[in-house]
mmCIF file of C-alpha atoms in Angstrom:
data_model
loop_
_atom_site.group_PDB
_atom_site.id
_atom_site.type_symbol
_atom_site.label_atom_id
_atom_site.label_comp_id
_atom_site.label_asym_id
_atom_site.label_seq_id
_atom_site.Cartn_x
_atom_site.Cartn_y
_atom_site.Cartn_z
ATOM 1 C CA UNK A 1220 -10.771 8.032 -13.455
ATOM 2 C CA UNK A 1221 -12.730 5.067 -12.559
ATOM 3 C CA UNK A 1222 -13.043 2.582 -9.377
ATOM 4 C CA UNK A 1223 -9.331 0.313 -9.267
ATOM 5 C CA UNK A 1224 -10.560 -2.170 -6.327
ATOM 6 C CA UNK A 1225 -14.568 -2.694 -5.881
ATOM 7 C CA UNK A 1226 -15.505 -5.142 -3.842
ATOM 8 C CA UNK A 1227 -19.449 -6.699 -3.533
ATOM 9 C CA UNK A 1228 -20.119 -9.191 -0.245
ATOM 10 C CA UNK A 1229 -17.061 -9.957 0.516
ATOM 11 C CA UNK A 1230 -16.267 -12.780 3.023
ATOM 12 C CA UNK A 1231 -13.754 -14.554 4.015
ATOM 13 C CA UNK A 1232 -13.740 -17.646 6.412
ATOM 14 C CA UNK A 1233 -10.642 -19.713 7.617
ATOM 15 C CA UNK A 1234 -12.259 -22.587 8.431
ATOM 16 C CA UNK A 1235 -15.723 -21.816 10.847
ATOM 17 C CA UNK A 1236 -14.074 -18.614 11.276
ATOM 18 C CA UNK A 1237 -15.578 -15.679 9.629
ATOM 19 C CA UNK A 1238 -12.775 -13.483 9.079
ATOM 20 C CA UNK A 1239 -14.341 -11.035 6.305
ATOM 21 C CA UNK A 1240 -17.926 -10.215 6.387
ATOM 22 C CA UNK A 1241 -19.669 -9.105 3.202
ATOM 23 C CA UNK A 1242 -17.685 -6.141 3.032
ATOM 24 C CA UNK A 1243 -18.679 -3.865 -0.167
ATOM 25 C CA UNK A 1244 -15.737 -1.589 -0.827
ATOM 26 C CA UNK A 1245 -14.315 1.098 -3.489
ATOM 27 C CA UNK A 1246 -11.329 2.282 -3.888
ATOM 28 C CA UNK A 1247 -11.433 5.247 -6.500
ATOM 29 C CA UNK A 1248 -7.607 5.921 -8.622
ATOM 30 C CA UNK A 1249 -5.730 8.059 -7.297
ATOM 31 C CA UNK A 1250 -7.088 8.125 -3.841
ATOM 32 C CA UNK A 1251 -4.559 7.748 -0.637
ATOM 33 C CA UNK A 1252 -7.094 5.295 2.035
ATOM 34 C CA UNK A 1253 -6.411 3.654 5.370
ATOM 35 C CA UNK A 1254 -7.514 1.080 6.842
ATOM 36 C CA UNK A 1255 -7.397 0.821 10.511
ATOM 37 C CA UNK A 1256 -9.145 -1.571 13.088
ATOM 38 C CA UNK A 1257 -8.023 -3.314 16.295
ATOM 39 C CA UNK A 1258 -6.112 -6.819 15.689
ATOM 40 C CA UNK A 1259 -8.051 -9.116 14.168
ATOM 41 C CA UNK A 1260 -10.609 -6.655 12.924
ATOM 42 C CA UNK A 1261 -9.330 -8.436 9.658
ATOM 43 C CA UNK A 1262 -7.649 -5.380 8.254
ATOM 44 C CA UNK A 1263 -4.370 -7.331 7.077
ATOM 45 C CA UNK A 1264 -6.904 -9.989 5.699
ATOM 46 C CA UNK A 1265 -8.726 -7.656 3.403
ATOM 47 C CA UNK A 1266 -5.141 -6.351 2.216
ATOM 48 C CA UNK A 1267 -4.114 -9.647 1.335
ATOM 49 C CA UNK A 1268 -7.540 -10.836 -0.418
ATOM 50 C CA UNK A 1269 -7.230 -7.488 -2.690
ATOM 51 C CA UNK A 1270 -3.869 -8.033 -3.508
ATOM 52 C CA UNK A 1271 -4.617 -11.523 -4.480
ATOM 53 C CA UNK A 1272 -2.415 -12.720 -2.062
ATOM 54 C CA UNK A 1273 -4.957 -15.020 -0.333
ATOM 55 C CA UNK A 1274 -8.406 -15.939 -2.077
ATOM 56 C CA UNK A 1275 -11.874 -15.110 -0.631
ATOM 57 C CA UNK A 1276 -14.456 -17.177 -0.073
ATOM 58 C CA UNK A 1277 -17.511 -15.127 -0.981
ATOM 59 C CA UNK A 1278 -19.107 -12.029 -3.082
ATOM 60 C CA UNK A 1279 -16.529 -10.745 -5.820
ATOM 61 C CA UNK A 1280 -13.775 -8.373 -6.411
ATOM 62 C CA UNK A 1281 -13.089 -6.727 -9.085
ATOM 63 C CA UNK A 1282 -9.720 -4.968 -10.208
ATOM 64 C CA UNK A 1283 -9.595 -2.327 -12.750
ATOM 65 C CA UNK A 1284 -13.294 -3.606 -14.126
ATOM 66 C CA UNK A 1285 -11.925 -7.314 -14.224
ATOM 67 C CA UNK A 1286 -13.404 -9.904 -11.817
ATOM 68 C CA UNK A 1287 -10.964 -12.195 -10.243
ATOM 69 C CA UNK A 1288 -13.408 -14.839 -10.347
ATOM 70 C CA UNK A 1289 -12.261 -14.442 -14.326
ATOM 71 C CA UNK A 1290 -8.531 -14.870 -13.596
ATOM 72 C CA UNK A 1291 -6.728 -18.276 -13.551
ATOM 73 C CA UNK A 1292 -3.910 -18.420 -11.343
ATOM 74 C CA UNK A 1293 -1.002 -17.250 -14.487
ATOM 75 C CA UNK A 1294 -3.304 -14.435 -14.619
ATOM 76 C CA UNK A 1295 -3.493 -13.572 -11.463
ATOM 77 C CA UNK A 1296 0.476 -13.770 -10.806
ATOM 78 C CA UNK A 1297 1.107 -11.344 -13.998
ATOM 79 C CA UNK A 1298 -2.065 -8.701 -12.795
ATOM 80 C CA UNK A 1299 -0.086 -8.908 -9.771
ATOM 81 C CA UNK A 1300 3.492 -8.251 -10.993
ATOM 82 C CA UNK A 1301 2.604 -5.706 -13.442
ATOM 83 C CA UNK A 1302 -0.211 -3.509 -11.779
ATOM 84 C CA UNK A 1303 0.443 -3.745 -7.937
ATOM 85 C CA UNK A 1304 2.982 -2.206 -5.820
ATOM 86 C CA UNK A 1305 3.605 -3.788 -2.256
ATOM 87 C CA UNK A 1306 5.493 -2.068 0.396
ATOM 88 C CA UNK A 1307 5.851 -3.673 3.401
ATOM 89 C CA UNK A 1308 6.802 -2.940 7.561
ATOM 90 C CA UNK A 1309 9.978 -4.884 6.823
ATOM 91 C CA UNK A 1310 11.108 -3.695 3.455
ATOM 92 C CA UNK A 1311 11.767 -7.406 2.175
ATOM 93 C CA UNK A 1312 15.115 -5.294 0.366
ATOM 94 C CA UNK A 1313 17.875 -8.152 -0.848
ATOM 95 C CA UNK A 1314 20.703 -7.527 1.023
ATOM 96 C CA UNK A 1315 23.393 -9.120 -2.191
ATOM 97 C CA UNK A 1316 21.317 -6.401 -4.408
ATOM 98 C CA UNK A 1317 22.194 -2.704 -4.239
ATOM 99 C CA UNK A 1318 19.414 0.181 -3.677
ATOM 100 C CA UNK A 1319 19.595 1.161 -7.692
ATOM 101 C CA UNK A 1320 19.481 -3.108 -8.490
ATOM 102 C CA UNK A 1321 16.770 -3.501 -5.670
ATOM 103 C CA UNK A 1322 14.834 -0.884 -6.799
ATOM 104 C CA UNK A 1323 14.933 -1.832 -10.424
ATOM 105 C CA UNK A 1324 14.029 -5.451 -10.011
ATOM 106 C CA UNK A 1325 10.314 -5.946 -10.826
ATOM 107 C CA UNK A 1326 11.492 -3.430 -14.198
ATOM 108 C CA UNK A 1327 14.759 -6.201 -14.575
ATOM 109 C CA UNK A 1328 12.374 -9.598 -13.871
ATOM 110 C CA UNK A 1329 10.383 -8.044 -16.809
ATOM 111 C CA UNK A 1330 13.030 -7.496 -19.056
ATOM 112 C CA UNK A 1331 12.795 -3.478 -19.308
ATOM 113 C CA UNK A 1332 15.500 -2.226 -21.729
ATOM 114 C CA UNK A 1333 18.097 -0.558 -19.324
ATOM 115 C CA UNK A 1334 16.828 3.152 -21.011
ATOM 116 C CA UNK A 1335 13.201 2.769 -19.869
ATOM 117 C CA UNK A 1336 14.129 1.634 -16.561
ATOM 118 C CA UNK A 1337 16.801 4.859 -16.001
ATOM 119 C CA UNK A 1338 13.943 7.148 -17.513
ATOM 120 C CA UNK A 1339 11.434 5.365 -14.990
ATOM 121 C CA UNK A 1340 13.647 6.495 -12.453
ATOM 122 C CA UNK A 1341 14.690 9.678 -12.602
ATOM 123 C CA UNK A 1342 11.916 11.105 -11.420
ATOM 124 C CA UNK A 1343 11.399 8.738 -8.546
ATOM 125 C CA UNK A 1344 14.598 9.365 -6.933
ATOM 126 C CA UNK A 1345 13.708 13.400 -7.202
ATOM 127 C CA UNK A 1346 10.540 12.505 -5.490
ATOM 128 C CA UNK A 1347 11.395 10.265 -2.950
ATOM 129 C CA UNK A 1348 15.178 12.341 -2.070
ATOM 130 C CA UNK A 1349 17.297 9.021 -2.705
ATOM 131 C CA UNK A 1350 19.827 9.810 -4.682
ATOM 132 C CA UNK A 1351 22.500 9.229 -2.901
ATOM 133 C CA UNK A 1352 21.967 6.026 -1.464
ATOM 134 C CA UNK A 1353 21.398 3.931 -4.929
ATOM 135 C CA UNK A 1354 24.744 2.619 -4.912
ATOM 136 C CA UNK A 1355 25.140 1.923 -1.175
ATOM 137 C CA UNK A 1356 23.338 -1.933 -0.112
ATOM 138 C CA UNK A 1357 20.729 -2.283 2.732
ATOM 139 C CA UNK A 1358 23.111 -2.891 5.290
ATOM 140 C CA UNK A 1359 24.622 0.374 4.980
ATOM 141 C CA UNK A 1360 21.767 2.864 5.225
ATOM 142 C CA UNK A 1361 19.128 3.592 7.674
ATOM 143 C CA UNK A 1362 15.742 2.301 8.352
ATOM 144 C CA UNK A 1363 13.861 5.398 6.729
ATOM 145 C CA UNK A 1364 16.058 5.343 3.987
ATOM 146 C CA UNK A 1365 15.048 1.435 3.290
ATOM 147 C CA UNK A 1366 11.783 2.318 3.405
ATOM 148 C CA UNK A 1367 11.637 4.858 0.581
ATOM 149 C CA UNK A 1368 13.742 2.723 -1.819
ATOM 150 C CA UNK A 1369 10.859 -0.245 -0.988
ATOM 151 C CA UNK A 1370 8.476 2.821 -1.613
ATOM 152 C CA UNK A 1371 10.974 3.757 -4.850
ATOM 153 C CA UNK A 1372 10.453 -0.067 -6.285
ATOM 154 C CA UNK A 1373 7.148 -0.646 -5.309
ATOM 155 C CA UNK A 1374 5.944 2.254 -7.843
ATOM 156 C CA UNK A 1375 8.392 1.852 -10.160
ATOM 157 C CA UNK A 1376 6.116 -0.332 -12.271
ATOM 158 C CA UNK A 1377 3.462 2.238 -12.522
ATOM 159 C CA UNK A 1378 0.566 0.099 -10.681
ATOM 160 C CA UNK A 1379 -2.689 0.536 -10.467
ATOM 161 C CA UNK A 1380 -2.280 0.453 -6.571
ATOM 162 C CA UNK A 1381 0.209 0.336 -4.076
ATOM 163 C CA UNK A 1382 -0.816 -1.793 -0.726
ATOM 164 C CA UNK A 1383 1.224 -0.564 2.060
ATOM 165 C CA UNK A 1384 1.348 -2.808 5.364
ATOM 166 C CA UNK A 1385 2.196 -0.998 8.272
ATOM 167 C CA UNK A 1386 4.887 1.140 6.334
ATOM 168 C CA UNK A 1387 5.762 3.285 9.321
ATOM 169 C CA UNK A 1388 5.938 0.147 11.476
ATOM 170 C CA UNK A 1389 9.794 -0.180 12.231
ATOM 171 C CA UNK A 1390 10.653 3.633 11.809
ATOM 172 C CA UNK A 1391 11.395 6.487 14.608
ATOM 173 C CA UNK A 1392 8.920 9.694 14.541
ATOM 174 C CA UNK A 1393 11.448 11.340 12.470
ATOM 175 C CA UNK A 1394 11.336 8.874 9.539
ATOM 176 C CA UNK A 1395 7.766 7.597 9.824
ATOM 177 C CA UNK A 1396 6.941 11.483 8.753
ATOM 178 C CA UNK A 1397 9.627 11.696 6.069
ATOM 179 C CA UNK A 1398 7.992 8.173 4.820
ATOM 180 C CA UNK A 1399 4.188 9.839 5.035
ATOM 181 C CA UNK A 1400 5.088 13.170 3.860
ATOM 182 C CA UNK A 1401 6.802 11.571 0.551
ATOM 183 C CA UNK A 1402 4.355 8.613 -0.041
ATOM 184 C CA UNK A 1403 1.368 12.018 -0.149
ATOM 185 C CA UNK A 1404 4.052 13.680 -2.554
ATOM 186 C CA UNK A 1405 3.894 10.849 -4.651
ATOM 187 C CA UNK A 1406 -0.005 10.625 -4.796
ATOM 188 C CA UNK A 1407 -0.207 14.184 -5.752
ATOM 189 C CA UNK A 1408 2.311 14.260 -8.101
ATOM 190 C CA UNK A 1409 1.965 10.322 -9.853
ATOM 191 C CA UNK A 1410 -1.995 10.147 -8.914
ATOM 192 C CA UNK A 1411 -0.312 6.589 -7.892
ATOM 193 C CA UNK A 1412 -3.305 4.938 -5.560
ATOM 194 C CA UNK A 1413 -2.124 3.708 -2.336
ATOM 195 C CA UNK A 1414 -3.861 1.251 0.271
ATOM 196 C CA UNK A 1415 -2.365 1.733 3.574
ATOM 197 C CA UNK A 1416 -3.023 -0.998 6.683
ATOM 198 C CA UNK A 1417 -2.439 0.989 9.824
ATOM 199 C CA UNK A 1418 -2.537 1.026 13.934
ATOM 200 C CA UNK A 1419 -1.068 4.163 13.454
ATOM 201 C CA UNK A 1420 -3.281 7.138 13.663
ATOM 202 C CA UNK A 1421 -0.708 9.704 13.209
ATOM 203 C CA UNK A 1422 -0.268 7.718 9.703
ATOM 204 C CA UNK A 1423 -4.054 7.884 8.780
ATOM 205 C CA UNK A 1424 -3.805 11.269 9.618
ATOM 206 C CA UNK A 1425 -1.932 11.698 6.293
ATOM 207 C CA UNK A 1426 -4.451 9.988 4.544
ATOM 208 C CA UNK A 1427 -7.512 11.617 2.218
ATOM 209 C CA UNK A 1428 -9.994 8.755 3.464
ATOM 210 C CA UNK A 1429 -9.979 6.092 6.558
ATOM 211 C CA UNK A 1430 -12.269 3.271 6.516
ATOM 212 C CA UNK A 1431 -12.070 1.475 10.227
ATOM 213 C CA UNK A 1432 -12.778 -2.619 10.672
ATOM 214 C CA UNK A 1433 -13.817 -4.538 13.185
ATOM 215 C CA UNK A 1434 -14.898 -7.752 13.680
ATOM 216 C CA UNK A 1435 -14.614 -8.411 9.978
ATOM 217 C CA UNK A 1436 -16.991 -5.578 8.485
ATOM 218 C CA UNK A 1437 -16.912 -1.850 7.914
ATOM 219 C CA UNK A 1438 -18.429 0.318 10.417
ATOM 220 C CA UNK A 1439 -17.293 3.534 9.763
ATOM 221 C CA UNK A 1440 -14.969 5.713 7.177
ATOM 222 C CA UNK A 1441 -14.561 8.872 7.307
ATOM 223 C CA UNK A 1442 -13.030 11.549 4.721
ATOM 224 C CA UNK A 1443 -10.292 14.555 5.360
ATOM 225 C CA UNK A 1444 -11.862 16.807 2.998
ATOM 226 C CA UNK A 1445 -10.918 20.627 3.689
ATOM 227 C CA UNK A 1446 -9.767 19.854 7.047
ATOM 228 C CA UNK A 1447 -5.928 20.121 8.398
ATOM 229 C CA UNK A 1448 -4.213 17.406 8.918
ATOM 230 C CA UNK A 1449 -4.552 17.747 13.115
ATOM 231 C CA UNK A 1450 -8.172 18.222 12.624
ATOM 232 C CA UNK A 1451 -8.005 14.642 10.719
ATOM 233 C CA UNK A 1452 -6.398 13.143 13.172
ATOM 234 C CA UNK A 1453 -8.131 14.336 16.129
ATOM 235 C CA UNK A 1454 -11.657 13.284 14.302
ATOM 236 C CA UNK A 1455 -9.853 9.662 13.756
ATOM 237 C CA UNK A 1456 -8.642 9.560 17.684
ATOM 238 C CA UNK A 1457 -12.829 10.488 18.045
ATOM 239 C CA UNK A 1458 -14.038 8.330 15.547
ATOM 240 C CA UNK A 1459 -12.023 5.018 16.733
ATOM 241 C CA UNK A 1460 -12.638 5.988 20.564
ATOM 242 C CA UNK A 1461 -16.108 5.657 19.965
ATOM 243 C CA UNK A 1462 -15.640 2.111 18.616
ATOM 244 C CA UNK A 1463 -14.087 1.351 21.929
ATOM 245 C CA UNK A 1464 -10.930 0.518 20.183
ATOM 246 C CA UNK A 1465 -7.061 1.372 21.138
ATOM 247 C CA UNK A 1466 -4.334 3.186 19.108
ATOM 248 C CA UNK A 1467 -1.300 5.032 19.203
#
C-alpha cells in the first residue's frame, strides 16, 4: 500500500538545542506503531513535526509521496484537515457540542452533505460501541467513553493517519483496554494507520511495531510479529530496560 510518513535526516533544534537528530523513519499504511522514549527523548516532538504541527529544521518529510518542503502553509492546513486524525490524552471534546455534533465536526467544517456524514458513521459507532452516548454532551459520560468519540471523530475523515498522544493517559485500567482493544479493531477492520506516543508499555503492547527514542534519535524498534501480546510486552519491558530507561 505504500509508505504514508517517510522521513530522511530529520532534525530538529529549538534554539542550540538539538531536539531531533537525523532521524530516518517509515511508517507503512495500515500499520499500528508506538513510539516510546523517556521525557525528552523527543517523542512528542517527532509527533508534532509529522503532523505538521511544528516545522523541522533539517532533512525532509514526506507525506503520502509529497514533500512538505513543497507545501505552503494553505496547503499544509488543508493536508492536515483532510488526511490526519488527532486524538489526544485530553480529548479536546466541546462541551456546548453533543457526542453525534462533536464527532461530526471536521465532516460539518467541510461541508459534508448530512447523508455522507450519517453513512460515514454508521459503521464507526458499531466499531467503536457508542451508540448510545451520541446524544448525551461531554459532561455527562465517562472518561473512556470521551475517548472513543475523540477516537470516533478523529477517523471519521478517513485519514491517511491518525497520531494518538498519550490516548490512554487520563483513563483507569478498565478503559485504557477498552480504548486499545477498539483503536486495534479499527486498524484491522479500516486498515486506518495510527501513530501512537506512549510511556505506557501495556499500550505498546497492543501495538504491531515500537520504535523507542532517546536523546533525539532512534535506537531501537522492535516488531510483534507472531508473538502474543504478553510476549510483546515483556520483550518491550526487556528492550527499554536495557536502554536504562523507566516505564509503567
Amino acid at each position: 500500500m505504500g509508505a504514508v510518513i517517510q522521513t530522511k535526516n530529520l532534525s530538529k533544534t529549538y534554539g542550540t538545542t538539538p531536539v531531533l537528530k537525523n532521524i530516518d523513519v517509515v511508517i507503512e499504511a495500515g500499520e499500528l506503531t508506538a513510539v516510546m522514549g523517556p521525557s525528552g527523548s523527543g517523542k512528542s516532538t517527532l509527533m508534532n513535526v509529522l503532523s505538521t504541527i511544528d516545522q523541522f529544521t533539517g532533512g525532509e518529510v514526506w507525506l503520502e509521496g509529497k514533500s512538505l518542503l513543497d507545501l505552503n502553509r494553505r496547503l499544509l492546513r488543508q493536508f492536515r484537515q483532510e488526511r490526519m486524525g488527532f486524538i489526544f490524552q485530553d480529548y479536546n471534546l466541546l462541551d456546548t457540542l453533543t457526542v453525534k455534533e462533536n464527532i461530526l465536526l471536521p465532516l460539518s467544517l467541510r461541508k459534508f452533505k448530512s447523508e455522507e456524514m450519517e453513512a460515514r458513521l454508521v459503521p464507526i459507532l458499531q466499531a467503536l460501541n457508542i451508540e448510545e452516548i451520541l446524544h448525551k454532551y461531554p459532561n455527562e459520560i465517562s472518561g473512556g467513553q470521551k475517548q472513543r468519540a475523540a477516537s470516533a471523530r478523529a477517523i471519521i475523515t478517513k485519514p491517511a493517519i491518525v497520531f494518538a498522544d498519550e490516548p490512554t493517559g487520563a483513563l483507569d485500567s478498565r478503559s485504557a483496554t477498552q480504548l486499545l482493544e477498539q483503536l486495534v479493531g479499527l486498524n484491522e477492520a479500516f486498515g486506518t494507520t495510527i501513530m501512537m506516543v506512549t510511556h505506557d508499555t501495556y499500550a505498546a503492547s497492543y501495538c504491531k511495531r515500537v520504535i523507542f527514542l532517546r536523546d533525539g534519535g532512534i535506537v531501537n524498534e522492535i516488531y510483534a510479529g507472531d508473538q502474543t501480546q504478553k510476549a510483546f510486552y515483556d520483550r518491550i519491558l526487556e528492550t527499554h530496560s536495557l536502554m536504562g530507561g523507566k516505564l509503567r
